[in-house]
Amino acid sequence: MFHESILKDGVTEYLEAQGRIGPSQHGFVKGRSCLTNLLEFFEEITGKVDKGEAVDVVYLDFQKAFDKVPHKRLINKMRGHGITGRITEWVEHWLVDRKQRVEIKGSRSGWLPVTSGVPQGSVLGPLLFTLYINDLDDGINGFVAKFADDTKTGGGVGSIEEIGRLQRDLDSLGEWARKWQMRFNVGKCAVVHFRSRNKRADYYLGGEKIQSTGVQRDLGVLVQNTLKVNHQVGSVVKKVNAMLAVISKGIVYKSKEVLMRLYGALVRPHLEYCAQFWAPHLRKAVLTLERVQRRFTRMIPGMKGLTYEERFLALGLYSLEYRRMRGDLIATFKILIGKDRVNVARLFPLVGESRTRGHNLRIRRYSFKTEMRKNFFSQRVVNLWNSLPRTAVEAGSVGVFKEEIDRYLNSQDIKGYGDKASNWD
């Protein structure tokens, strides 16, 4: 494990310095995450849909991805990325001479050599897999986003020519898989047709038809072909209500301190996972989420008879809607300072230097036709971000930025239910 960590850090530093990992990969890469994957990819999708274009997105599933990587070809790929000498020798020795056998009810098979696969659960395994599929989307014309082996590709399909282009992209991906001895599980692949005026074309991978779906789970978030978020909201509420029931029935000593810690560790993360991507704007959905937190505050001893706002003041909590708004600002700051790495010019084109009004990181406003696009992350955050003082946007760190926006939001009387900043994080 010690040698793996040293090797991983060294290889990662080299790849970062050389810019070797393609921009479509968001898994196991510094400054990239599930959220950056979703925001960057759907910036393109929502933009096209807002213009009235039909869009198709194909979700691809590798069959036992980490187990399929051939060792010799992996070593060749490492050398192709400029990783040579003792490093490749060490990795080769680390991978070879592995054996495995199967045991069922006390009966064991003989030992067989393992000639493919990167060890799952290892420190080095995810990085090696990322290297192996780095060139997966070379030559692809549509949008592509990867998170380790989770891959999606898509684009406008308003004409027969565009549909044909997406099919050719799929053919290229299938050819890559054959060449590098990987395999797509077509039965688990899916295509989502966005916009009602969509030709709903059929697509094939390796000669097999890809099934279409109206709702697809994308890195833990339910994406609908209407780009609405009611399925995601319903899924989250169901999950966290079940968790609250477990806490209510399974915890005997229900003190304020214990329940607050459990809520912060087991409940709220579900309510806020990738929320900058799927945050609801319709009041019904906003209140549906808020009712979960209302329910939790009633579980705490001493809260009986208090109003919702009084409970929040007593507990130092904030409304979920307010936390999402604050989260939007923090995510924007991280993107603009380069801590979260996305296509900044695409998400947040800047107005330019201003000597008279506002700060120098003001985001350019664009027109939109639909409520969907208006409320997508890159659009809904513009007005509030542009109103921030220079002291906030020029903060030297994320921590200082949080302090500055807390001060600003309070001065503008934009408040949650409480004032204990320590409960934000």
Coordinates of C-alpha atoms in Angstrom, one line a residue:
M1 CA 0.0 0.0 0.0
F2 CA 2.9 2.3 0.9
H3 CA 4.6 1.8 -2.5
E4 CA 1.3 2.1 -4.3
S5 CA 0.6 5.5 -2.7
I6 CA 4.1 6.9 -3.6
L7 CA 3.8 5.6 -7.2
K8 CA 0.2 6.9 -7.6
D9 CA 1.2 10.4 -6.4
G10 CA 4.2 10.5 -8.7
V11 CA 2.3 9.3 -11.8
T12 CA -0.6 11.7 -11.0
E13 CA 1.7 14.6 -10.6
Y14 CA 3.3 13.8 -14.0
L15 CA 0.0 13.4 -15.8
E16 CA -1.3 16.7 -14.3
A17 CA 1.8 18.6 -15.4
Q18 CA 1.7 17.1 -18.9
G19 CA -2.0 17.5 -19.3
R20 CA -2.3 13.9 -20.3
I21 CA -5.7 13.0 -19.0
G22 CA -8.4 14.1 -21.4
P23 CA -11.0 16.8 -20.4
S24 CA -13.9 14.3 -20.6
Q25 CA -12.6 12.3 -17.6
H26 CA -14.0 13.4 -14.2
G27 CA -13.3 10.3 -12.2
F28 CA -10.1 10.0 -10.0
V29 CA -8.9 13.3 -11.4
K30 CA -8.0 16.3 -9.2
G31 CA -10.5 19.1 -9.4
R32 CA -13.1 16.9 -11.0
S33 CA -16.1 15.1 -9.6
C34 CA -19.6 13.7 -10.2
L35 CA -20.9 17.3 -9.9
T36 CA -18.4 18.7 -12.5
N37 CA -19.3 15.8 -14.8
L38 CA -23.0 16.6 -14.6
L39 CA -22.7 20.4 -14.8
E40 CA -20.4 20.4 -17.8
F41 CA -22.2 17.8 -19.8
F42 CA -25.7 19.1 -19.2
E43 CA -24.6 22.7 -19.8
E44 CA -24.4 21.6 -23.4
I45 CA -27.6 19.5 -23.4
T46 CA -29.8 22.1 -21.7
G47 CA -28.4 24.8 -24.0
K48 CA -29.4 22.9 -27.1
V49 CA -32.9 22.0 -25.7
D50 CA -33.5 25.6 -24.8
K51 CA -32.9 26.5 -28.4
G52 CA -35.5 24.0 -29.5
E53 CA -33.1 21.3 -30.7
A54 CA -33.8 17.6 -30.2
V55 CA -31.0 15.9 -28.3
D56 CA -30.2 12.2 -27.7
V57 CA -27.9 11.0 -24.9
V58 CA -26.6 7.4 -24.8
Y59 CA -25.5 6.0 -21.5
L60 CA -22.8 3.3 -21.9
D61 CA -22.0 0.4 -19.5
F62 CA -18.8 -1.6 -19.6
Q63 CA -19.1 -5.2 -18.7
K64 CA -17.0 -5.9 -15.6
A65 CA -14.8 -2.9 -16.6
F66 CA -12.0 -3.1 -14.0
D67 CA -11.7 -6.9 -14.5
K68 CA -11.3 -6.8 -18.3
V69 CA -8.2 -4.6 -18.6
P70 CA -5.5 -6.7 -20.3
H71 CA -2.2 -6.4 -18.5
K72 CA 0.1 -6.2 -21.5
R73 CA -2.0 -3.7 -23.3
L74 CA -2.2 -1.6 -20.1
I75 CA 1.6 -1.5 -19.9
N76 CA 1.7 -0.4 -23.6
K77 CA -0.8 2.4 -22.8
M78 CA 1.3 3.5 -19.9
R79 CA 4.3 3.8 -22.2
G80 CA 2.2 5.7 -24.7
H81 CA 1.5 8.3 -22.0
G82 CA 5.2 8.7 -21.4
I83 CA 5.4 6.5 -18.3
T84 CA 8.4 4.3 -18.8
G85 CA 11.4 2.8 -17.1
R86 CA 11.3 1.5 -13.5
I87 CA 7.7 2.7 -13.0
T88 CA 6.2 0.4 -15.8
E89 CA 8.5 -2.4 -14.6
W90 CA 7.2 -2.1 -11.1
V91 CA 3.5 -2.0 -12.2
E92 CA 4.2 -5.0 -14.5
H93 CA 5.6 -7.0 -11.6
W94 CA 2.7 -5.8 -9.4
L95 CA 0.2 -7.1 -11.9
V96 CA 1.7 -10.4 -13.1
D97 CA 1.8 -13.7 -11.4
R98 CA -1.6 -13.2 -9.8
K99 CA -3.7 -16.2 -9.4
Q100 CA -7.2 -16.9 -8.3
R101 CA -9.5 -19.8 -7.6
V102 CA -13.2 -20.4 -6.7
E103 CA -14.5 -22.0 -3.5
I104 CA -18.1 -23.2 -3.3
K105 CA -19.4 -25.1 -0.2
G106 CA -15.9 -26.2 0.8
S107 CA -14.9 -27.4 -2.7
R108 CA -12.1 -25.5 -4.4
S109 CA -11.1 -25.2 -8.0
G110 CA -7.4 -25.2 -9.1
W111 CA -5.4 -22.0 -9.2
L112 CA -5.5 -20.1 -12.5
P113 CA -3.4 -17.2 -13.7
V114 CA -5.0 -13.7 -13.8
T115 CA -4.0 -12.1 -17.1
S116 CA -6.4 -9.1 -17.0
G117 CA -8.0 -6.6 -14.6
V118 CA -6.7 -4.0 -12.3
P119 CA -7.1 -4.9 -8.6
Q120 CA -10.2 -3.3 -7.2
G121 CA -9.9 -1.7 -3.8
S122 CA -6.2 -0.9 -4.5
V123 CA -4.8 2.6 -4.4
L124 CA -3.3 2.3 -7.9
G125 CA -6.1 0.5 -9.6
P126 CA -8.5 3.4 -10.4
L127 CA -5.6 5.5 -11.9
L128 CA -4.5 2.6 -14.1
F129 CA -8.0 2.1 -15.4
T130 CA -8.3 5.9 -16.1
L131 CA -5.2 5.7 -18.2
Y132 CA -6.5 2.7 -20.1
I133 CA -9.7 4.3 -21.2
N134 CA -8.2 7.8 -21.6
D135 CA -8.4 7.7 -25.4
L136 CA -11.9 6.1 -25.5
D137 CA -13.5 9.2 -27.0
D138 CA -10.7 10.2 -29.5
G139 CA -12.4 11.1 -32.7
I140 CA -15.9 11.3 -31.2
N141 CA -17.9 14.3 -32.6
G142 CA -20.6 14.5 -29.9
F143 CA -20.4 15.5 -26.2
V144 CA -18.7 12.9 -24.0
A145 CA -18.3 12.8 -20.3
K146 CA -16.7 10.0 -18.3
F147 CA -16.5 9.2 -14.6
A148 CA -14.2 6.2 -14.4
D149 CA -16.1 3.6 -16.5
D150 CA -19.4 5.5 -16.5
T151 CA -19.6 7.0 -19.9
K152 CA -22.2 9.0 -21.7
T153 CA -22.2 10.6 -25.2
G154 CA -24.8 12.7 -27.1
G155 CA -25.6 15.7 -29.1
G156 CA -28.2 17.3 -31.4
V157 CA -30.3 14.9 -33.5
G158 CA -32.6 17.3 -35.3
S159 CA -31.7 15.8 -38.7
I160 CA -30.9 12.5 -40.3
E161 CA -27.3 13.6 -40.7
E162 CA -27.0 14.3 -37.0
I163 CA -28.6 11.0 -36.1
G164 CA -26.1 9.3 -38.4
R165 CA -23.2 11.2 -36.7
L166 CA -24.2 9.9 -33.3
Q167 CA -24.5 6.4 -34.6
R168 CA -21.0 6.7 -36.1
D169 CA -19.7 7.8 -32.7
L170 CA -21.2 4.6 -31.2
D171 CA -19.6 2.6 -33.9
S172 CA -16.3 4.2 -33.1
L173 CA -16.8 3.4 -29.4
G174 CA -17.6 -0.2 -30.3
E175 CA -14.5 -0.5 -32.4
W176 CA -12.4 0.9 -29.6
A177 CA -13.8 -1.7 -27.2
R178 CA -13.0 -4.5 -29.7
K179 CA -9.5 -3.2 -30.3
W180 CA -8.7 -2.9 -26.6
Q181 CA -10.5 -6.1 -25.5
M182 CA -13.2 -4.4 -23.5
R183 CA -16.9 -5.1 -23.8
F184 CA -20.0 -3.0 -23.5
N185 CA -23.0 -4.6 -21.8
V186 CA -25.6 -3.4 -24.3
G187 CA -28.4 -4.7 -22.2
K188 CA -27.5 -2.1 -19.5
C189 CA -26.9 0.7 -22.0
A190 CA -29.7 3.2 -22.6
V191 CA -30.6 6.2 -24.7
V192 CA -32.6 9.2 -23.5
H193 CA -34.5 11.3 -26.1
F194 CA -34.8 14.9 -25.0
R195 CA -37.5 17.2 -26.3
S196 CA -40.9 16.2 -27.5
R197 CA -40.2 16.9 -31.1
N198 CA -37.5 14.1 -31.2
K199 CA -37.4 11.6 -34.0
R200 CA -36.6 8.9 -31.3
A201 CA -34.2 7.2 -33.6
D202 CA -32.9 3.7 -32.9
Y203 CA -29.2 3.3 -32.1
Y204 CA -27.0 0.2 -32.1
L205 CA -23.8 -0.9 -30.5
G206 CA -22.1 -4.0 -31.8
G207 CA -25.2 -4.9 -33.8
E208 CA -27.4 -4.8 -30.7
K209 CA -30.2 -2.3 -30.3
I210 CA -29.9 0.1 -27.4
Q211 CA -33.1 0.4 -25.4
S212 CA -34.6 3.9 -24.8
T213 CA -35.8 5.1 -21.4
G214 CA -37.5 8.2 -20.0
V215 CA -35.6 8.2 -16.7
Q216 CA -31.9 7.3 -16.3
R217 CA -29.8 7.2 -13.2
D218 CA -26.7 9.3 -13.9
L219 CA -24.0 9.2 -11.3
G220 CA -26.6 8.8 -8.6
V221 CA -29.1 11.4 -9.9
L222 CA -32.3 10.6 -11.8
V223 CA -32.3 12.4 -15.1
Q224 CA -35.7 12.7 -17.0
N225 CA -36.2 13.2 -20.7
T226 CA -38.2 16.3 -19.8
L227 CA -35.3 17.7 -17.7
K228 CA -37.7 18.1 -14.8
V229 CA -36.5 17.0 -11.3
N230 CA -39.6 15.5 -9.7
H231 CA -38.3 11.9 -10.0
Q232 CA -35.1 12.9 -8.3
V233 CA -36.9 14.8 -5.5
G234 CA -39.2 11.9 -4.9
S235 CA -36.3 9.5 -4.8
V236 CA -34.4 11.6 -2.3
V237 CA -37.4 12.2 -0.1
K238 CA -38.2 8.5 0.0
K239 CA -34.6 7.6 0.9
V240 CA -34.2 10.2 3.7
N241 CA -37.6 9.5 5.2
A242 CA -36.6 5.9 5.5
M243 CA -33.4 6.9 7.2
L244 CA -35.3 9.2 9.6
A245 CA -37.5 6.3 10.5
V246 CA -34.5 4.1 11.3
I247 CA -33.0 6.9 13.5
S248 CA -36.4 7.4 15.2
K249 CA -36.9 3.7 16.0
G250 CA -33.3 2.5 16.4
I251 CA -31.8 5.2 18.6
V252 CA -32.7 5.0 22.3
Y253 CA -30.8 8.0 23.6
K254 CA -32.3 10.8 21.5
S255 CA -30.4 13.9 22.7
K256 CA -30.2 17.0 20.6
E257 CA -26.4 16.4 20.1
V258 CA -26.8 12.8 19.0
L259 CA -29.7 13.5 16.6
M260 CA -27.9 16.6 15.1
R261 CA -24.8 14.5 14.4
L262 CA -26.8 11.7 12.8
Y263 CA -28.8 14.2 10.7
G264 CA -25.6 15.8 9.4
A265 CA -23.9 12.4 8.7
L266 CA -26.8 10.3 7.4
V267 CA -29.6 12.5 6.2
R268 CA -28.5 15.8 4.9
P269 CA -25.8 14.4 2.5
H270 CA -28.6 12.8 0.5
L271 CA -30.6 16.0 0.4
E272 CA -27.6 17.9 -1.0
Y273 CA -25.7 15.4 -3.2
C274 CA -25.0 17.2 -6.5
A275 CA -27.9 19.6 -5.6
Q276 CA -26.3 22.3 -7.8
F277 CA -27.2 20.1 -10.8
W278 CA -30.8 19.1 -9.8
A279 CA -32.0 21.8 -7.4
P280 CA -35.8 22.3 -7.8
H281 CA -37.3 25.7 -8.6
L282 CA -41.0 24.8 -8.4
R283 CA -42.4 25.7 -5.0
K284 CA -44.1 22.3 -4.6
A285 CA -40.8 20.4 -5.0
V286 CA -39.0 23.0 -2.8
L287 CA -41.5 22.5 0.0
T288 CA -41.5 18.7 -0.4
L289 CA -37.8 18.7 0.4
E290 CA -38.2 21.1 3.2
R291 CA -40.8 18.9 4.9
V292 CA -38.0 16.4 5.5
Q293 CA -36.1 18.8 7.6
R294 CA -39.3 20.0 9.4
R295 CA -39.9 16.3 10.3
F296 CA -36.4 16.0 11.7
T297 CA -36.7 19.1 13.9
R298 CA -39.8 17.8 15.5
M299 CA -37.9 14.6 16.5
I300 CA -35.6 16.6 18.8
P301 CA -36.4 16.8 22.5
G302 CA -37.6 20.2 23.7
M303 CA -38.9 21.3 20.3
K304 CA -42.5 20.5 21.0
G305 CA -44.8 23.5 20.7
L306 CA -42.3 25.6 18.8
T307 CA -42.9 26.9 15.2
Y308 CA -40.6 25.8 12.4
E309 CA -38.7 29.1 12.5
E310 CA -38.3 28.9 16.3
R311 CA -37.0 25.4 16.0
F312 CA -34.5 26.5 13.4
L313 CA -33.3 29.4 15.6
A314 CA -33.0 27.0 18.6
L315 CA -31.0 24.4 16.6
G316 CA -28.9 26.8 14.5
L317 CA -30.1 25.4 11.2
Y318 CA -31.0 26.9 7.9
S319 CA -33.6 26.1 5.3
L320 CA -32.5 23.6 2.6
E321 CA -33.4 26.1 -0.1
Y322 CA -31.1 28.7 1.5
R323 CA -28.2 26.1 1.8
R324 CA -28.6 25.3 -1.9
M325 CA -28.4 29.0 -2.8
R326 CA -25.2 29.3 -0.7
G327 CA -23.9 26.1 -2.3
D328 CA -24.4 27.6 -5.7
L329 CA -22.2 30.5 -4.8
I330 CA -19.5 28.3 -3.4
A331 CA -19.5 26.0 -6.4
T332 CA -19.2 29.1 -8.7
F333 CA -16.3 30.4 -6.7
K334 CA -14.5 27.0 -6.9
I335 CA -15.0 26.9 -10.6
L336 CA -13.8 30.5 -11.3
I337 CA -10.6 30.1 -9.2
G338 CA -9.9 26.8 -10.8
K339 CA -10.4 24.5 -7.8
D340 CA -13.1 22.7 -9.6
R341 CA -12.0 22.1 -13.2
V342 CA -14.6 22.6 -15.9
N343 CA -14.9 24.6 -19.1
V344 CA -15.1 27.9 -17.4
A345 CA -15.5 29.9 -20.7
R346 CA -18.5 27.8 -21.5
L347 CA -20.2 27.8 -18.1
F348 CA -19.3 31.2 -17.0
P349 CA -18.2 33.7 -19.7
L350 CA -17.1 36.8 -17.9
V351 CA -18.2 40.4 -18.7
G352 CA -14.6 41.7 -18.4
E353 CA -12.9 44.2 -16.2
S354 CA -15.1 46.9 -14.7
R355 CA -13.8 50.2 -13.2
T356 CA -17.1 51.6 -12.2
R357 CA -19.7 48.9 -11.1
G358 CA -19.3 45.6 -9.4
H359 CA -16.3 43.3 -9.3
N360 CA -14.2 42.0 -12.2
L361 CA -15.6 38.4 -12.2
R362 CA -19.1 39.3 -13.2
I363 CA -20.7 36.6 -15.4
R364 CA -22.2 37.5 -18.7
R365 CA -26.0 37.2 -18.9
Y366 CA -27.6 35.4 -21.8
S367 CA -31.2 35.1 -22.9
F368 CA -33.1 31.9 -22.5
K369 CA -36.5 30.6 -23.7
T370 CA -37.4 28.0 -21.2
E371 CA -37.9 27.8 -17.4
M372 CA -35.7 24.7 -17.5
R373 CA -32.7 26.7 -18.8
K374 CA -33.4 29.7 -16.7
N375 CA -33.1 27.6 -13.6
F376 CA -30.1 25.6 -14.6
F377 CA -27.1 26.2 -12.4
S378 CA -25.0 28.3 -14.7
Q379 CA -28.0 30.7 -15.3
R380 CA -29.7 30.9 -12.0
V381 CA -26.6 31.9 -10.1
V382 CA -25.7 34.9 -12.4
N383 CA -27.6 37.7 -10.7
L384 CA -26.7 36.8 -7.1
W385 CA -23.0 36.2 -8.0
N386 CA -22.8 39.5 -9.9
S387 CA -24.2 41.3 -6.9
L388 CA -21.4 40.1 -4.5
P389 CA -18.9 42.6 -3.2
R390 CA -15.2 42.5 -4.4
T391 CA -14.1 41.3 -0.9
A392 CA -16.0 38.0 -1.5
V393 CA -15.0 37.2 -5.1
E394 CA -11.4 38.2 -4.5
A395 CA -11.2 36.0 -1.4
G396 CA -7.9 34.1 -1.1
S397 CA -9.5 30.8 -0.1
V398 CA -12.8 28.9 0.0
G399 CA -13.0 29.4 3.8
V400 CA -12.6 33.2 3.5
F401 CA -15.2 33.3 0.7
K402 CA -17.7 31.5 2.9
E403 CA -17.2 34.1 5.6
E404 CA -17.6 36.9 3.2
I405 CA -20.9 35.6 1.6
D406 CA -22.3 34.9 5.0
R407 CA -21.7 38.5 5.9
Y408 CA -23.1 39.8 2.6
L409 CA -26.2 37.6 2.7
N410 CA -26.9 38.7 6.2
S411 CA -26.5 42.4 5.3
Q412 CA -29.0 42.0 2.5
D413 CA -31.4 40.4 4.9
I414 CA -31.2 37.2 2.9
K415 CA -31.4 34.8 5.8
G416 CA -32.0 31.2 6.7
Y417 CA -33.6 30.2 10.0
G418 CA -30.6 30.6 12.3
D419 CA -27.3 32.3 12.6
K420 CA -24.8 29.7 13.7
A421 CA -22.4 29.4 10.7
S422 CA -20.7 26.4 12.2
N423 CA -23.7 24.3 11.2
W424 CA -23.2 25.0 7.5
D425 CA -20.6 22.3 6.9

